[in-house]
mmCIF file of C-alpha atoms in Angstrom:
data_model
loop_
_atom_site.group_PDB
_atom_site.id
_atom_site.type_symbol
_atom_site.label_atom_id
_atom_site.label_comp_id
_atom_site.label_asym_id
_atom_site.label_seq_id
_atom_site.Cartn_x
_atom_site.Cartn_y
_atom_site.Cartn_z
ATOM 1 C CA UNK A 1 178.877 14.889 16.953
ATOM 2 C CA UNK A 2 176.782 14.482 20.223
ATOM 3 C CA UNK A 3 176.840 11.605 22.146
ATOM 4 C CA UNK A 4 173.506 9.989 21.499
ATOM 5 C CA UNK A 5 174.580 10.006 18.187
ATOM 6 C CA UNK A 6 177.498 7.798 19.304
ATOM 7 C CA UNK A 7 175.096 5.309 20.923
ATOM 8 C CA UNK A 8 174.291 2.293 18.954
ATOM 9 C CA UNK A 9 171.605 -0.646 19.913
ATOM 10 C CA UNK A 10 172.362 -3.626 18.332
ATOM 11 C CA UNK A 11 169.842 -5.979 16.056
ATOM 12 C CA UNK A 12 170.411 -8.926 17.230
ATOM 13 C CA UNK A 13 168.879 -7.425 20.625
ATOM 14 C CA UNK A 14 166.377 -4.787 19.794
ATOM 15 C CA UNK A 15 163.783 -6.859 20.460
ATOM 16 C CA UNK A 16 164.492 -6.270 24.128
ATOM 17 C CA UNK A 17 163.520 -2.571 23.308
ATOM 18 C CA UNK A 18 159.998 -3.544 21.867
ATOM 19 C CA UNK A 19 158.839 -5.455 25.076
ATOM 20 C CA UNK A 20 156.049 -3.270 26.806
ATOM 21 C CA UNK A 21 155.382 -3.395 30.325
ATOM 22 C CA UNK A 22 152.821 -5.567 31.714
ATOM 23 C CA UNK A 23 149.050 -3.411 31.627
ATOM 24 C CA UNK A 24 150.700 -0.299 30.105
ATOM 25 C CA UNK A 25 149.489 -0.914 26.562
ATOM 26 C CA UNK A 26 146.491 1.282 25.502
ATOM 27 C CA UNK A 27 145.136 -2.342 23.225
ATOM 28 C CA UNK A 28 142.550 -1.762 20.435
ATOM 29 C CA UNK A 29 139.792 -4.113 22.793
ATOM 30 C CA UNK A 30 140.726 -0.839 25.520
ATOM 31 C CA UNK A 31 139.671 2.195 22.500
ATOM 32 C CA UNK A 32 136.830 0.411 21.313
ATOM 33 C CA UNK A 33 135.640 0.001 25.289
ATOM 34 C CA UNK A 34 136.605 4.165 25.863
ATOM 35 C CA UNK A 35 134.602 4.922 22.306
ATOM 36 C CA UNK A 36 131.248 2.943 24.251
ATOM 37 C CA UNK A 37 131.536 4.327 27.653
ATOM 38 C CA UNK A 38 131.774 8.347 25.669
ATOM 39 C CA UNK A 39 129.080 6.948 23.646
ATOM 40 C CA UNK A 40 126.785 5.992 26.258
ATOM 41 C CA UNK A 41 127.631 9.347 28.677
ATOM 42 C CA UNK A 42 126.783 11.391 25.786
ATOM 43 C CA UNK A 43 123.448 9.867 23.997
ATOM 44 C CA UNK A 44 122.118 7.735 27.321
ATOM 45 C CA UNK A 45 121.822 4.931 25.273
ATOM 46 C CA UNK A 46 124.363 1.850 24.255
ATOM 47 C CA UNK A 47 125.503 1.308 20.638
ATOM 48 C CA UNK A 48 122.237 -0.861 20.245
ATOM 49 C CA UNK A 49 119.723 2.307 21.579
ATOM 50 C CA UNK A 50 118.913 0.642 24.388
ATOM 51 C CA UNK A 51 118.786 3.088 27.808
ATOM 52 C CA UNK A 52 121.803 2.916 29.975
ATOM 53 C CA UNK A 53 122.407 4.467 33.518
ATOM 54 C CA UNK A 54 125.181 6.079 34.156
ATOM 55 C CA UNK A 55 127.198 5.042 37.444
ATOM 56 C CA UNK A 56 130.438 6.066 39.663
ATOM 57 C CA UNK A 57 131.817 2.357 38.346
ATOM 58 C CA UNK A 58 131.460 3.872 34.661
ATOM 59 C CA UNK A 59 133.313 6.936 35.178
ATOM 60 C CA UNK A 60 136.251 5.815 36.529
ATOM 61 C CA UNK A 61 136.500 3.628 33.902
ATOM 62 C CA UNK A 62 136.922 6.246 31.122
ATOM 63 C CA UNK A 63 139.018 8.102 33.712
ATOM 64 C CA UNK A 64 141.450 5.266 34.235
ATOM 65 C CA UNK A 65 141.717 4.318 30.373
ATOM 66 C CA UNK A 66 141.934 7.944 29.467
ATOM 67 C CA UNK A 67 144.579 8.030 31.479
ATOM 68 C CA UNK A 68 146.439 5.118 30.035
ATOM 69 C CA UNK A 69 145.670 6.298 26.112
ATOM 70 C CA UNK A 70 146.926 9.814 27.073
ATOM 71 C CA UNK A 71 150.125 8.206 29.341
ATOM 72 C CA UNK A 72 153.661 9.096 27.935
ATOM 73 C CA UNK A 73 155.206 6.063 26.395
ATOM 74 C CA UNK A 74 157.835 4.545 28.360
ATOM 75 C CA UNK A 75 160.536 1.813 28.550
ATOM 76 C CA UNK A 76 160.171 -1.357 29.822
ATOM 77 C CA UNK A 77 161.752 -2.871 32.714
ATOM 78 C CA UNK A 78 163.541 -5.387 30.189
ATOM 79 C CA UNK A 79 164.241 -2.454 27.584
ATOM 80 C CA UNK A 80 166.112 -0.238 30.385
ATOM 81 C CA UNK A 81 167.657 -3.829 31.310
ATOM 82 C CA UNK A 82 169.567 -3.249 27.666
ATOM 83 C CA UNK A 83 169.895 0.148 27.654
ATOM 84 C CA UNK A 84 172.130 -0.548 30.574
ATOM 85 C CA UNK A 85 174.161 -3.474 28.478
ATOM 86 C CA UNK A 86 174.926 -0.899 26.313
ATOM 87 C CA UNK A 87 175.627 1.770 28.469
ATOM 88 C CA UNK A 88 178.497 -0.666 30.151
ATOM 89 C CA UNK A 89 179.654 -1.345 27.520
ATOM 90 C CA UNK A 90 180.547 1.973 26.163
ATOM 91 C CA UNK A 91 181.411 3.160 29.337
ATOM 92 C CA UNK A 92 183.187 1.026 31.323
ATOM 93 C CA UNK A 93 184.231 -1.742 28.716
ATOM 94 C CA UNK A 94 182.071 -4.310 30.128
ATOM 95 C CA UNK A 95 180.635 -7.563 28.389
ATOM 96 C CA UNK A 96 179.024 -9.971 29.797
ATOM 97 C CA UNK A 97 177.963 -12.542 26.726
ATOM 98 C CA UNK A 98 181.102 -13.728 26.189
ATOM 99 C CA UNK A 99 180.947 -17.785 25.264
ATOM 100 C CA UNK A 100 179.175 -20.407 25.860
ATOM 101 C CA UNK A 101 179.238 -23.817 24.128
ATOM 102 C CA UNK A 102 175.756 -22.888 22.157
ATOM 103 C CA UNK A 103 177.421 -19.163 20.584
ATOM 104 C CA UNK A 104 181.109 -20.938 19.837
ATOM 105 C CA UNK A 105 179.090 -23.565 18.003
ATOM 106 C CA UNK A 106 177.619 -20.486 15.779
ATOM 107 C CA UNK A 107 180.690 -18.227 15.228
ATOM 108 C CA UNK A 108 183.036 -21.849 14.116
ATOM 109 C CA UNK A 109 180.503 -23.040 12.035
ATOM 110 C CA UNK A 110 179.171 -19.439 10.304
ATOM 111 C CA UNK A 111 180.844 -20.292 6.811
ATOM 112 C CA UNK A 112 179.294 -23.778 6.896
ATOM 113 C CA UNK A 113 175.758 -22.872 8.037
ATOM 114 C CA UNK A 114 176.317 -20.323 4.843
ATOM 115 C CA UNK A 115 177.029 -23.211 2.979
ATOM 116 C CA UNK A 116 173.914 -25.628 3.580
ATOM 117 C CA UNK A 117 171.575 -22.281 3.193
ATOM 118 C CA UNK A 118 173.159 -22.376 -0.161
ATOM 119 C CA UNK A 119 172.269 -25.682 -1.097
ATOM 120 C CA UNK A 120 169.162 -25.578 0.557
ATOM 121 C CA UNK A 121 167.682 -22.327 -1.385
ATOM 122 C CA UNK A 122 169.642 -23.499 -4.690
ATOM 123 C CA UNK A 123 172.131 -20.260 -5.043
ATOM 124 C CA UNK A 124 175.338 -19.488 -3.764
ATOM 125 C CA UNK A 125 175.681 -16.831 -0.935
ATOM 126 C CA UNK A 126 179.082 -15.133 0.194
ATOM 127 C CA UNK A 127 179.181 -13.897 3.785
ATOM 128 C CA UNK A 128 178.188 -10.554 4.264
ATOM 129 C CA UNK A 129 181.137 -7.921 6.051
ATOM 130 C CA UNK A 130 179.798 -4.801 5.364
ATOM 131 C CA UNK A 131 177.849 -3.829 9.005
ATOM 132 C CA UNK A 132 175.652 -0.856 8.920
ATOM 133 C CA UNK A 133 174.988 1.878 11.265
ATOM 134 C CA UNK A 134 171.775 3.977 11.356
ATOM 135 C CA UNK A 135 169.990 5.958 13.547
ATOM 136 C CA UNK A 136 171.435 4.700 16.252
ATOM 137 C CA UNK A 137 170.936 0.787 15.396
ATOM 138 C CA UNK A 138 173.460 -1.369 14.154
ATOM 139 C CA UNK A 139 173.941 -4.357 12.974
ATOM 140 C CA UNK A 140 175.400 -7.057 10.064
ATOM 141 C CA UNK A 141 173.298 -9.437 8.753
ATOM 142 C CA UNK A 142 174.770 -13.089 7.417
ATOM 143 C CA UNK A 143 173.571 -12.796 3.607
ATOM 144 C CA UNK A 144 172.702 -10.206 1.522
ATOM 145 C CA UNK A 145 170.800 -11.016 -2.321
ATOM 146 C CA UNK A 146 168.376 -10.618 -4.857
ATOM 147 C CA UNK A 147 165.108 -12.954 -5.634
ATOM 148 C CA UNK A 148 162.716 -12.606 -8.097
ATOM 149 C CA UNK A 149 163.825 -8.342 -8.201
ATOM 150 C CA UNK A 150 163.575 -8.290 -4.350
ATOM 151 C CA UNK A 151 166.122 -7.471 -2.207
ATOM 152 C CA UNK A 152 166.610 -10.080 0.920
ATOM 153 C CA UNK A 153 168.803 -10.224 4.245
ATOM 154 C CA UNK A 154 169.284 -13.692 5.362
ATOM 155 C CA UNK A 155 170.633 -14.433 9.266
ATOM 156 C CA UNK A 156 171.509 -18.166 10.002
ATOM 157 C CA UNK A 157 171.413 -19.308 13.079
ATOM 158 C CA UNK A 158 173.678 -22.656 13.790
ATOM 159 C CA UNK A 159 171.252 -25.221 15.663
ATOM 160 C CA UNK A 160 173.436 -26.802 18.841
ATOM 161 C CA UNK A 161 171.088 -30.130 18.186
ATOM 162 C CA UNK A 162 168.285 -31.826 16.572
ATOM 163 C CA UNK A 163 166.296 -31.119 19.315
ATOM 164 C CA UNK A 164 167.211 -27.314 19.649
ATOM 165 C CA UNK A 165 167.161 -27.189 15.480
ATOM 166 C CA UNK A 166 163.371 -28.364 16.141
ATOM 167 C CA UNK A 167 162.471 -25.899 18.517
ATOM 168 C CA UNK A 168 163.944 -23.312 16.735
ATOM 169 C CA UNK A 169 161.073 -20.401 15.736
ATOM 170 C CA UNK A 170 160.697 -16.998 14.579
ATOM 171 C CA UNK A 171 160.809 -15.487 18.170
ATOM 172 C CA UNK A 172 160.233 -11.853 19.172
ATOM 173 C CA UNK A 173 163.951 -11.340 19.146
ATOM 174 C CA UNK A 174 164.854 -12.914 15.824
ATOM 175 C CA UNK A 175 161.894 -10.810 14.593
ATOM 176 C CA UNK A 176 162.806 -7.905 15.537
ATOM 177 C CA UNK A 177 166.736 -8.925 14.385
ATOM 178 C CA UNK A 178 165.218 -9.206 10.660
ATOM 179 C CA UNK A 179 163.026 -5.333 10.846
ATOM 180 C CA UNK A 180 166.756 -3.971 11.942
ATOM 181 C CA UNK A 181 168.274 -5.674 8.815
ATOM 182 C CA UNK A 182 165.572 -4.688 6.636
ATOM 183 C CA UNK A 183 165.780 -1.265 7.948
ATOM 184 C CA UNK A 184 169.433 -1.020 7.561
ATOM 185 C CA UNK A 185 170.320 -2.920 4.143
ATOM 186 C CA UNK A 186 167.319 -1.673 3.009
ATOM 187 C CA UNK A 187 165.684 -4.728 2.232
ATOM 188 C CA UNK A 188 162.063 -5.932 1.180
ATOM 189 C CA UNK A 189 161.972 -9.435 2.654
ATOM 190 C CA UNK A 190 163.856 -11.299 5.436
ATOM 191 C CA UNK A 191 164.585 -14.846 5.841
ATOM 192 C CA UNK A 192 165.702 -16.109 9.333
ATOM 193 C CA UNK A 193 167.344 -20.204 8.342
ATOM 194 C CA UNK A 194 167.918 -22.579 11.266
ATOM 195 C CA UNK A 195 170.860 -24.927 10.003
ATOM 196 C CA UNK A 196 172.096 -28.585 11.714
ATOM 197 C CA UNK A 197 175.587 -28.361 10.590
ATOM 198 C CA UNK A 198 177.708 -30.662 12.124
ATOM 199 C CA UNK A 199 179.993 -29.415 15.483
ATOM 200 C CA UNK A 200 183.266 -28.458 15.166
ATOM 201 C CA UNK A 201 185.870 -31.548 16.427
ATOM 202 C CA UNK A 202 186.849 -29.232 19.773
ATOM 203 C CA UNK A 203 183.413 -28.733 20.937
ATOM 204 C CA UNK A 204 182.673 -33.001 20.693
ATOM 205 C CA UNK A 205 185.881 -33.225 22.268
ATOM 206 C CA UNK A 206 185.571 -31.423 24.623
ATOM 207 C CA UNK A 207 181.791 -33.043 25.150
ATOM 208 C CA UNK A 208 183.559 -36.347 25.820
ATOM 209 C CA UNK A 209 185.545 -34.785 28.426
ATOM 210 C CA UNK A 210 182.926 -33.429 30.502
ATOM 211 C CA UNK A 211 181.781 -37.451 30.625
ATOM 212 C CA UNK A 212 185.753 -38.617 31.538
ATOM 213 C CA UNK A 213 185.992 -36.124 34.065
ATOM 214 C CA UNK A 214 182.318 -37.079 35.760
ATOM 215 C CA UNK A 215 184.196 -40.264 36.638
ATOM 216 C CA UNK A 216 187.561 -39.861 37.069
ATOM 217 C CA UNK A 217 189.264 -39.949 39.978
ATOM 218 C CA UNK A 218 193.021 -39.074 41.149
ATOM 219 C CA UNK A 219 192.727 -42.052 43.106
ATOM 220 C CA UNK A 220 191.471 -44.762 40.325
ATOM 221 C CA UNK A 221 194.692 -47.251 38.994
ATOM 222 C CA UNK A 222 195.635 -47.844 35.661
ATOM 223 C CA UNK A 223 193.455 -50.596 35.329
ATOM 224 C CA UNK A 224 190.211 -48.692 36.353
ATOM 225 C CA UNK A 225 191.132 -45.912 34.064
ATOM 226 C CA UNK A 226 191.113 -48.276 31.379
ATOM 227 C CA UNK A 227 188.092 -49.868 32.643
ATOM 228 C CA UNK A 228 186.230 -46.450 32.817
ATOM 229 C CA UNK A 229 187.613 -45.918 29.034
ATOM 230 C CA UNK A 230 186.134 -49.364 27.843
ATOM 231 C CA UNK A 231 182.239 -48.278 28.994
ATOM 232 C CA UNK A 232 182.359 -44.787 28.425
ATOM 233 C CA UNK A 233 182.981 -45.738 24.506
ATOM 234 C CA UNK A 234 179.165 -46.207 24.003
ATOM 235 C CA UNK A 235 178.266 -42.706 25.577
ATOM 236 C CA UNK A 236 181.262 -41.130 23.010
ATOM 237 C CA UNK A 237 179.703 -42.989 20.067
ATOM 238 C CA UNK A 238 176.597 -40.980 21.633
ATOM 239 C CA UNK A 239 177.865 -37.951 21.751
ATOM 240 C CA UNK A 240 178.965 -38.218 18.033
ATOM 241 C CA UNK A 241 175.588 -39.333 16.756
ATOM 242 C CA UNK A 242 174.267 -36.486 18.682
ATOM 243 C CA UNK A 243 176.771 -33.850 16.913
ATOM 244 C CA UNK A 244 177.944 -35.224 13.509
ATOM 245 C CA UNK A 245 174.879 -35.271 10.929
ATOM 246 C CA UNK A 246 177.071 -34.973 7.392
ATOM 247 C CA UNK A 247 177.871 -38.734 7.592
ATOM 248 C CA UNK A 248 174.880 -40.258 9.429
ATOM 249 C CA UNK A 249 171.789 -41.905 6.957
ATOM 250 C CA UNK A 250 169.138 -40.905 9.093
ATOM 251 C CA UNK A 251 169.743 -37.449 8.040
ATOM 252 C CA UNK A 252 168.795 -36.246 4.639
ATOM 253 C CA UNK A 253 170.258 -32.270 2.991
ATOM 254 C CA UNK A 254 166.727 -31.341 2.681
ATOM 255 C CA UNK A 255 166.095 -31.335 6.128
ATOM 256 C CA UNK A 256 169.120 -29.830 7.529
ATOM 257 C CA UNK A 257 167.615 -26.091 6.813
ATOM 258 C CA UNK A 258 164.654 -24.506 8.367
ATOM 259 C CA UNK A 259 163.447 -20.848 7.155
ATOM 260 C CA UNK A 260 161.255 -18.946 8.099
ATOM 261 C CA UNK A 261 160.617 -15.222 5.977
ATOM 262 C CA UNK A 262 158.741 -11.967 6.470
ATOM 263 C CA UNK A 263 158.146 -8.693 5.243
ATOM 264 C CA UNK A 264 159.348 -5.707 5.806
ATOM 265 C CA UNK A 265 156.790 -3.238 7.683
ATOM 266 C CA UNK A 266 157.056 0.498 7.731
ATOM 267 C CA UNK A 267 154.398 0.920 10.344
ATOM 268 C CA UNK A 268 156.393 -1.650 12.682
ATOM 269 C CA UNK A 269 159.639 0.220 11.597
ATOM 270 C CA UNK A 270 157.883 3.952 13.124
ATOM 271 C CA UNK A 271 157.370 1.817 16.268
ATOM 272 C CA UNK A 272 161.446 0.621 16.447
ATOM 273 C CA UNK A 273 162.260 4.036 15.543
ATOM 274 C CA UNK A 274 159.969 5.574 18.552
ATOM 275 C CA UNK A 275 161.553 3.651 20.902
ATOM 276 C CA UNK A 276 165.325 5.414 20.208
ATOM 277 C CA UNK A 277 164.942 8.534 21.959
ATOM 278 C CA UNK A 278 163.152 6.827 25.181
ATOM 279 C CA UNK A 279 166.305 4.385 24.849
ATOM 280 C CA UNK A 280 169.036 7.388 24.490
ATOM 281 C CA UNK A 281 167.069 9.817 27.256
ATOM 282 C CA UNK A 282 167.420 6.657 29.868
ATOM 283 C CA UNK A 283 171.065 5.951 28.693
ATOM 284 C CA UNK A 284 172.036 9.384 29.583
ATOM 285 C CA UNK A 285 170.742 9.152 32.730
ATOM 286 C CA UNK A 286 172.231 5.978 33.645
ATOM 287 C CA UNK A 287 174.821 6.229 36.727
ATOM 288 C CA UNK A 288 177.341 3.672 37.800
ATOM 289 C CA UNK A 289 175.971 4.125 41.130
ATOM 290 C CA UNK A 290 172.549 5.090 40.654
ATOM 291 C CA UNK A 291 169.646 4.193 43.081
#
C-alpha cells in the first residue's frame, strides 16, 4: 500500500480543502464575459448586432481570463494550511486542537445531545461507532437511520449557550462535514441538529471558579473571603441560569433542537473528490523545514 493511500483528511475539516483562493475562480459571470469578447472579435458586432471596435483593452481581457479558465487548479492558502495539520500529525505526532471549554462541553454531553435529537425528531437514535474510511477521507458521523425509505446521517453539535445555540448555522464547514458523511455512509440526506443540553457539573464548576479566583487574594482574611462568597452568590446563580436549561421554565423541549438538512450532491461530491490528489501531491512535498 502506498503512502497517499495511508493519508486520510478528516470530515469534520474538509471544508478547509474547498476554500478557493481569492480571484482564482474562473465564475460563470467570467465565461459568459470570454463567450462576448470571442463573439465580438469574430462577427464585429455585440450579441445585439450592433458594430463594435475592437481595442488593445479588449484583448487582454480574453488573454487574462483565458488564462485563468485554462490555469491548473490549485490549493488554497487555507487548504495547504490543513494539509499541513495532517501531515504533523502523521508525521511527527503533533495535535494542536486539543480542549477547550466549548469541545469538552460536546464530547461529555454526546449521549445527551443524542438524546434530545431523539425526542425532538420523535425516534430513538443509538450512537453511531462504526467510522469509515474512503478515498482518502474519513470520518464518523453521530447517527445513522432510515426516513420515509431514505437513508440519513445526522451530526449534533452541543451548543455552549443560548446565545451560541442561536447563532449556530449550516456553515461551509458543517456543510462540507455532511457531503463527507453522505459520501462515506452512503447516504441520501443529511441533517446537521444544534442541541442546548445542559453543561456537565465540572464545566459550571469550574465557571464559578474562574469568578472566585478574579477576586481572591492570598492576602484577603477569613472574613473577606466570606464576604467575597456572600456577593459572588448572585453571579453563581448566573452562571447556572446560563448553563442548566432541563429545570428552568423559560425553556420549552421543542426549542432545545435546531436542524438544519440537505441533499446529497454528486456534482459537489466530483468537486471534494478533485481536490484529493492536489491535497496528497502538496502533503508529499511538505518538509519539516521547508522554506
Amino acid at each position: 500500500m502506498s503512502e497517499s493511500n495511508e493519508v486520510f483528511f478528516r470530515a469534520s475539516s474538509f471544508g478547509n480543502l474547498m476554500t478557493e483562493n481569492q480571484g482564482s475562480v474562473f465564475t460563470e459571470k467570467m465565461a459568459e464575459e470570454l463567450d462576448n469578447l470571442y463573439y465580438e472579435l469574430e462577427n464585429g458586432v455585440n450579441r445585439n448586432g450592433n458594430k463594435v471596435k475592437w481595442t488593445p483593452v479588449k484583448a487582454e481581457k480574453i488573454k487574462e481570463l483565458d488564462a485563468k479558465r485554462d490555469a491548473p487548479p490549485q490549493l488554497s492558502k487555507t487548504a495547504k494550511s490543513e494539509v499541513e495539520k495532517i501531515w504533523r500529525l502523521n508525521k511527527k505526532g503533533f495535535w494542536e486542537d486539543l480542549e477547550n471549554k466549548y469541545l469538552m462541553k460536546g464530547l461529555f454531553n454526546e449521549i445527551d445531545g443524542i438524546d434530545l435529537v431523539s425526542k425532538a425528531h420523535n425516534s430513538f437514535y443509538n450512537k453511531n461507532d462504526e467510522r469509515k474510511y474512503k478515498n482518502n477521507i474519513t470520518g464518523e458521523c453521530d447517527i445513522i437511520d432510515v426516513k420515509d425509505g431514505k437513508r440519513i446521517v445526522i451530526d449534533v453539535k452541543s451548543s455552549w449557550n443560548p446565545r451560541t445555540f442561536m447563532d449556530g448555522e449550516l456553515s461551509k464547514i458543517y456543510e462540507f462535514q455532511l457531503r463527507c458523511y453522505m459520501y462515506l455512509y452512503d447516504a441520501e440526506e443529511a441533517y446537521l441538529c444544534y442541541c442546548l443540553t445542559d453543561a456537565p457539573e465540572h464545566l459550571v464548576t469550574n465557571e464559578k471558579k474562574k469568578q472566585w479566583y478574579k477576586f481572591y487574594s492570598d492576602s484577603m482574611t477569613q472574613a473577606e473571603v466570606e464576604l467575597m462568597e456572600t456577593k459572588l452568590e448572585r453571579i453563581y446563580k448566573q452562571i447556572e441560569t446560563n448553563m442548566v436549561y432541563s429545570n428552568n421554565p423559560n425553556y420549552s423541549q421543542e426549542e432545545l433542537v435546531k436542524t438544519f438538512k440537505i441533499k446529497r450532491d454528486l456534482e459537489i461530491e466530483k468537486e471534494m473528490l478533485a481536490k484529493i490528489p492536489l491535497a496528497l501531491e502538496y502533503y508529499n512535498s511538505i518538509k519539516l523545514n521547508q522554506v
